[in-house]
Structure formats: C-alpha cells, structure tokens
Tab-separated table of N, CA and C in Angstrom:
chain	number	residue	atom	x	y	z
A	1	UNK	N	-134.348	99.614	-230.098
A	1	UNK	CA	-133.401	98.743	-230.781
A	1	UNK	C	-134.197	97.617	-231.445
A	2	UNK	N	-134.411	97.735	-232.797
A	2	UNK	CA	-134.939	96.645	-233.537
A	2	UNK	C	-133.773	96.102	-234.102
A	3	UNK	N	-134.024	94.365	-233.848
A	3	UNK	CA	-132.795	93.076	-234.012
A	3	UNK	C	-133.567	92.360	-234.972
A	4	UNK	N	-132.235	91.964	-235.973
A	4	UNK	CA	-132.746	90.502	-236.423
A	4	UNK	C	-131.622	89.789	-236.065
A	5	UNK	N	-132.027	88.378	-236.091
A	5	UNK	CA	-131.195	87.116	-235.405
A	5	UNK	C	-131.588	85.998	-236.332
A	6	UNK	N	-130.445	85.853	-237.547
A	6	UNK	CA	-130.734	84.667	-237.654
A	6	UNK	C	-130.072	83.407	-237.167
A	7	UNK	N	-131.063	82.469	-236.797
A	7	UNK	CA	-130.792	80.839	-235.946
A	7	UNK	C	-129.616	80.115	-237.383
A	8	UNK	N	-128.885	79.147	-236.279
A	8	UNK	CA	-127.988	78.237	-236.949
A	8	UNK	C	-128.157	77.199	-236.878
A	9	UNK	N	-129.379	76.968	-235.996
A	9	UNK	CA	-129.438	75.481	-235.340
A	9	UNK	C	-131.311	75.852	-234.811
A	10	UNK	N	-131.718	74.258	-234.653
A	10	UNK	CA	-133.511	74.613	-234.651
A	10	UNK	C	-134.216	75.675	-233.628
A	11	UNK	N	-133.211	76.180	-232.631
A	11	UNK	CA	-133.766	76.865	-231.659
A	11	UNK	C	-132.225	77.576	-230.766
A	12	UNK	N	-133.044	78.664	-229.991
A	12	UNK	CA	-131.997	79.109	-229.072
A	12	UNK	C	-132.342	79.284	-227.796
A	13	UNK	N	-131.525	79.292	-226.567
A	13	UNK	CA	-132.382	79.037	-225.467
A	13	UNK	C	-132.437	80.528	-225.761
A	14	UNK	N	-133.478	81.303	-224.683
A	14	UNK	CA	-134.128	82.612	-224.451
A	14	UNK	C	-133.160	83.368	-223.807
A	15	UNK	N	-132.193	83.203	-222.914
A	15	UNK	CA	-131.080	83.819	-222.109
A	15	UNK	C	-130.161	84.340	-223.355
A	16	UNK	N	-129.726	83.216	-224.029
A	16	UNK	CA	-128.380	83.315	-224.598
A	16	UNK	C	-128.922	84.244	-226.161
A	17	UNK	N	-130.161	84.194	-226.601
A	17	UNK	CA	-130.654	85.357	-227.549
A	17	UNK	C	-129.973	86.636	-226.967
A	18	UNK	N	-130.444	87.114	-225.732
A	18	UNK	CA	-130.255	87.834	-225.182
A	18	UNK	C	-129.220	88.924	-224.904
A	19	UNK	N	-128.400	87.667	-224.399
A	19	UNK	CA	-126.985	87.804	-224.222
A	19	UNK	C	-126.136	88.010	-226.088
A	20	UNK	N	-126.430	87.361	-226.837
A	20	UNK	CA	-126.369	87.376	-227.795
A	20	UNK	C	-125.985	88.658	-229.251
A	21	UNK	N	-127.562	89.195	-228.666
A	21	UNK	CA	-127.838	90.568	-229.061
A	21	UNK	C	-127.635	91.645	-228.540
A	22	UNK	N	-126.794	91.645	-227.233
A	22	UNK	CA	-126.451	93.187	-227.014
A	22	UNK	C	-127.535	93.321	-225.847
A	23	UNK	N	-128.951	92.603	-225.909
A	23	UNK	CA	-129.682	93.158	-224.768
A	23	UNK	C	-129.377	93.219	-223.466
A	24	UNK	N	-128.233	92.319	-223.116
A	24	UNK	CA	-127.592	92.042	-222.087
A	24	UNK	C	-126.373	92.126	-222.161
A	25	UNK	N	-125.454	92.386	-221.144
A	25	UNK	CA	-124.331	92.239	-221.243
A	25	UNK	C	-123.415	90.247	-220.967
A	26	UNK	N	-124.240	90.008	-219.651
A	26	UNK	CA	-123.857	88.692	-219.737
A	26	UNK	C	-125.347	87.714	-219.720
A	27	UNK	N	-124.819	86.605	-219.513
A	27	UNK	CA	-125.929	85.801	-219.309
A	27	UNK	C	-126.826	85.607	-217.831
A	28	UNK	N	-126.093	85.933	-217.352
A	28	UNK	CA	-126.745	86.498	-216.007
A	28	UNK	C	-127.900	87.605	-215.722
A	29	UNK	N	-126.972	88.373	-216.656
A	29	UNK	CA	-128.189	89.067	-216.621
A	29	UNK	C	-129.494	89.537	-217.023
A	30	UNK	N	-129.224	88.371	-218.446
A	30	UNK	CA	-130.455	87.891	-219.182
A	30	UNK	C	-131.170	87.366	-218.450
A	31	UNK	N	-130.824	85.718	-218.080
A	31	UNK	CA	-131.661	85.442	-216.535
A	31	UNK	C	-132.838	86.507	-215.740
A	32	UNK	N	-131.782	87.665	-215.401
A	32	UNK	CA	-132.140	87.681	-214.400
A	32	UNK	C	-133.316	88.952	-214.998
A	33	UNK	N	-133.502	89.574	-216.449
A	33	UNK	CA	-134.663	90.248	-217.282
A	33	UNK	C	-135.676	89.492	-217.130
A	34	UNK	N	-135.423	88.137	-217.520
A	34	UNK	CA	-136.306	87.021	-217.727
A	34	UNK	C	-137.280	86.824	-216.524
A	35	UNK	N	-136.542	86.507	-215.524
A	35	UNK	CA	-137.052	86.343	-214.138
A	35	UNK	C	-138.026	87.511	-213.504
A	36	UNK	N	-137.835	88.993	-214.204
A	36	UNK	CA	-138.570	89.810	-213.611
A	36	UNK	C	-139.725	89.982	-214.440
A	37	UNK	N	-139.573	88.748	-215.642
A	37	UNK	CA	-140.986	89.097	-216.357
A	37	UNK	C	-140.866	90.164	-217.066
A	38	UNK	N	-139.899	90.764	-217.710
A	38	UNK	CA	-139.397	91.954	-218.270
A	38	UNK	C	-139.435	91.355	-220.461
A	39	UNK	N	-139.709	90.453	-220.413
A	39	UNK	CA	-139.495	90.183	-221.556
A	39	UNK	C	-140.632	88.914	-222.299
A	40	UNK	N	-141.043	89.255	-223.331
A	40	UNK	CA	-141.960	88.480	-223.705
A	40	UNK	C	-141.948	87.730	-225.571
A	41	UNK	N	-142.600	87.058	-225.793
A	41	UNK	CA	-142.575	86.065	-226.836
A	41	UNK	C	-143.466	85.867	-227.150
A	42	UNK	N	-143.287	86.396	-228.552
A	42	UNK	CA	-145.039	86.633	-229.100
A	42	UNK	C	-146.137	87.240	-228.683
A	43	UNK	N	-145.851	88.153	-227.738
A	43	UNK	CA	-146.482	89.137	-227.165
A	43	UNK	C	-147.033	88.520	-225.289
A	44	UNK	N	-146.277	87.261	-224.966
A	44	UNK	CA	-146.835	86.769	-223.848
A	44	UNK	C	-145.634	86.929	-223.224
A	45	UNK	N	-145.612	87.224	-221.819
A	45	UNK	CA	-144.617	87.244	-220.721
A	45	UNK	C	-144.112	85.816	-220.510
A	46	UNK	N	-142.526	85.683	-220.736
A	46	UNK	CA	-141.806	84.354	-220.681
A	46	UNK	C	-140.995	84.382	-219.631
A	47	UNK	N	-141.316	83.424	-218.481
A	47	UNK	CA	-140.472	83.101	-217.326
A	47	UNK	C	-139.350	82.018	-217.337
A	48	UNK	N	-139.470	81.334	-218.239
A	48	UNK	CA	-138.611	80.077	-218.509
A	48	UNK	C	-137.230	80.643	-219.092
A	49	UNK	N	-136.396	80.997	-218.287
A	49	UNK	CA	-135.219	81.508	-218.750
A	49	UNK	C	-134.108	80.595	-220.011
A	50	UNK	N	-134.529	79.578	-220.240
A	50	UNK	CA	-134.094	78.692	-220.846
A	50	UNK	C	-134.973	78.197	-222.487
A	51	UNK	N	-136.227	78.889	-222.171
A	51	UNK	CA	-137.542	79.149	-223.477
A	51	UNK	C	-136.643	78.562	-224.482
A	52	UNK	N	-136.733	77.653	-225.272
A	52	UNK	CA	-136.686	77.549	-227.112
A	52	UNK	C	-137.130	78.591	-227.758
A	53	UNK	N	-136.581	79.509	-228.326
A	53	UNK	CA	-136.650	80.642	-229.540
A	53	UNK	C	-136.502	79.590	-230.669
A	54	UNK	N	-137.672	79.928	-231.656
A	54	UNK	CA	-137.470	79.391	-233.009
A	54	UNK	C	-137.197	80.054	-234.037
A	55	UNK	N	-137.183	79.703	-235.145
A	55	UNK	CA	-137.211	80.899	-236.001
A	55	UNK	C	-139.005	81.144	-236.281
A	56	UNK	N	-139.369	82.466	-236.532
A	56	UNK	CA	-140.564	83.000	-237.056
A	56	UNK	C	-141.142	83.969	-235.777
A	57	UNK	N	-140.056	83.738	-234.865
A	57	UNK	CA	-140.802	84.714	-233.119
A	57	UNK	C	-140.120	86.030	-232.542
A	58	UNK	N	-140.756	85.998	-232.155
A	58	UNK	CA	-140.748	87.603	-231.837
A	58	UNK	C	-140.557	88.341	-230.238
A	59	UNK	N	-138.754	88.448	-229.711
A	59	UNK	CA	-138.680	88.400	-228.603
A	59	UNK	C	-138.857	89.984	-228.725
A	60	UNK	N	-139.623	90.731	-227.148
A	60	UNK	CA	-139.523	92.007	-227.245
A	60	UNK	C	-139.469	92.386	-225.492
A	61	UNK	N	-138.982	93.263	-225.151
A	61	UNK	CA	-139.201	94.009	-223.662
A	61	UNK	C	-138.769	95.356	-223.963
A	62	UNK	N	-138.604	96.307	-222.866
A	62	UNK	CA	-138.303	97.820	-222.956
A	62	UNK	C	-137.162	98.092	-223.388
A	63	UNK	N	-137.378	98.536	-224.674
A	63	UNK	CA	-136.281	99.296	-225.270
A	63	UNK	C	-135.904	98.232	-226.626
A	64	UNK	N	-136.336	97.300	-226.638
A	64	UNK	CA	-135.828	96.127	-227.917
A	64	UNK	C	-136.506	95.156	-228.405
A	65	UNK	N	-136.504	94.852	-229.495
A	65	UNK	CA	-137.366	93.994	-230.433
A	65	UNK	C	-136.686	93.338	-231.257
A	66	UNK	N	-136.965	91.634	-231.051
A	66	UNK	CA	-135.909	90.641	-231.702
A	66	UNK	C	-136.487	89.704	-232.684
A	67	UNK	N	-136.052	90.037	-234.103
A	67	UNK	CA	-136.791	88.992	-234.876
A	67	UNK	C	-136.324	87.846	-235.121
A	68	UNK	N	-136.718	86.688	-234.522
A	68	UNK	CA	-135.832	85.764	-234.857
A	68	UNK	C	-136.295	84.909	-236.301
A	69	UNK	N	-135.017	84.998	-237.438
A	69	UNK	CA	-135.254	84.229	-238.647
A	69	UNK	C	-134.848	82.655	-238.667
C-alpha cells in the first residue's frame, strides 16, 4: 500500500497518520505498531508514538509506505 498524505497544518502526530490512512484501524492500535518498533521515518525505527510527521517524510513498515506532502 503506497499513501500520499497531504498535511493541513505544520505537522501530524505519528499515531494519528496512521490511524488516518487506513494503516490502522484505531488509534490504539497505531500506538501500539509504534511501540513494537514496527514502523519507521526516514528509514529509522520511531518509538515516540506521538513523533511530528512533516511534510517531505517518509513513514513506512510491513505492508505500507506513506508520503507525507
């Protein structure tokens, strides 16, 4: 699943992308991708379930790839 996402505002937390796009169903359970280290930003593993997404980055884990504009 390749995503684009474009932002409305300077940033998004990292959960609610998530939740957002279909990768998740709720926000919980974005969390809880996040938490297992299942998902990364800019090619680095992101634990901060709450991360600032900007525009120009690049969320990805198994099965999906998120461009954020």
């Amino acid at each position: 699943m390749d995503l684009d996402f474009e932002l409305r505002s300077d940033y998004i937390p990292l959960c609610d992308l998530l939740k957002y796009c279909g990768v998740t169903e709720t926000g919980g359970m974005a969390k809880h991708l996040i938490a297992e280290g299942l998902v990364s930003v800019d090619g680095e593993v992101e634990l901060r379930k709450t991360a600032k997404i900007r525009a120009g980055q690049v969320v990805t884990g198994e099965g999906f790839s998120i461009h954020v504009a």
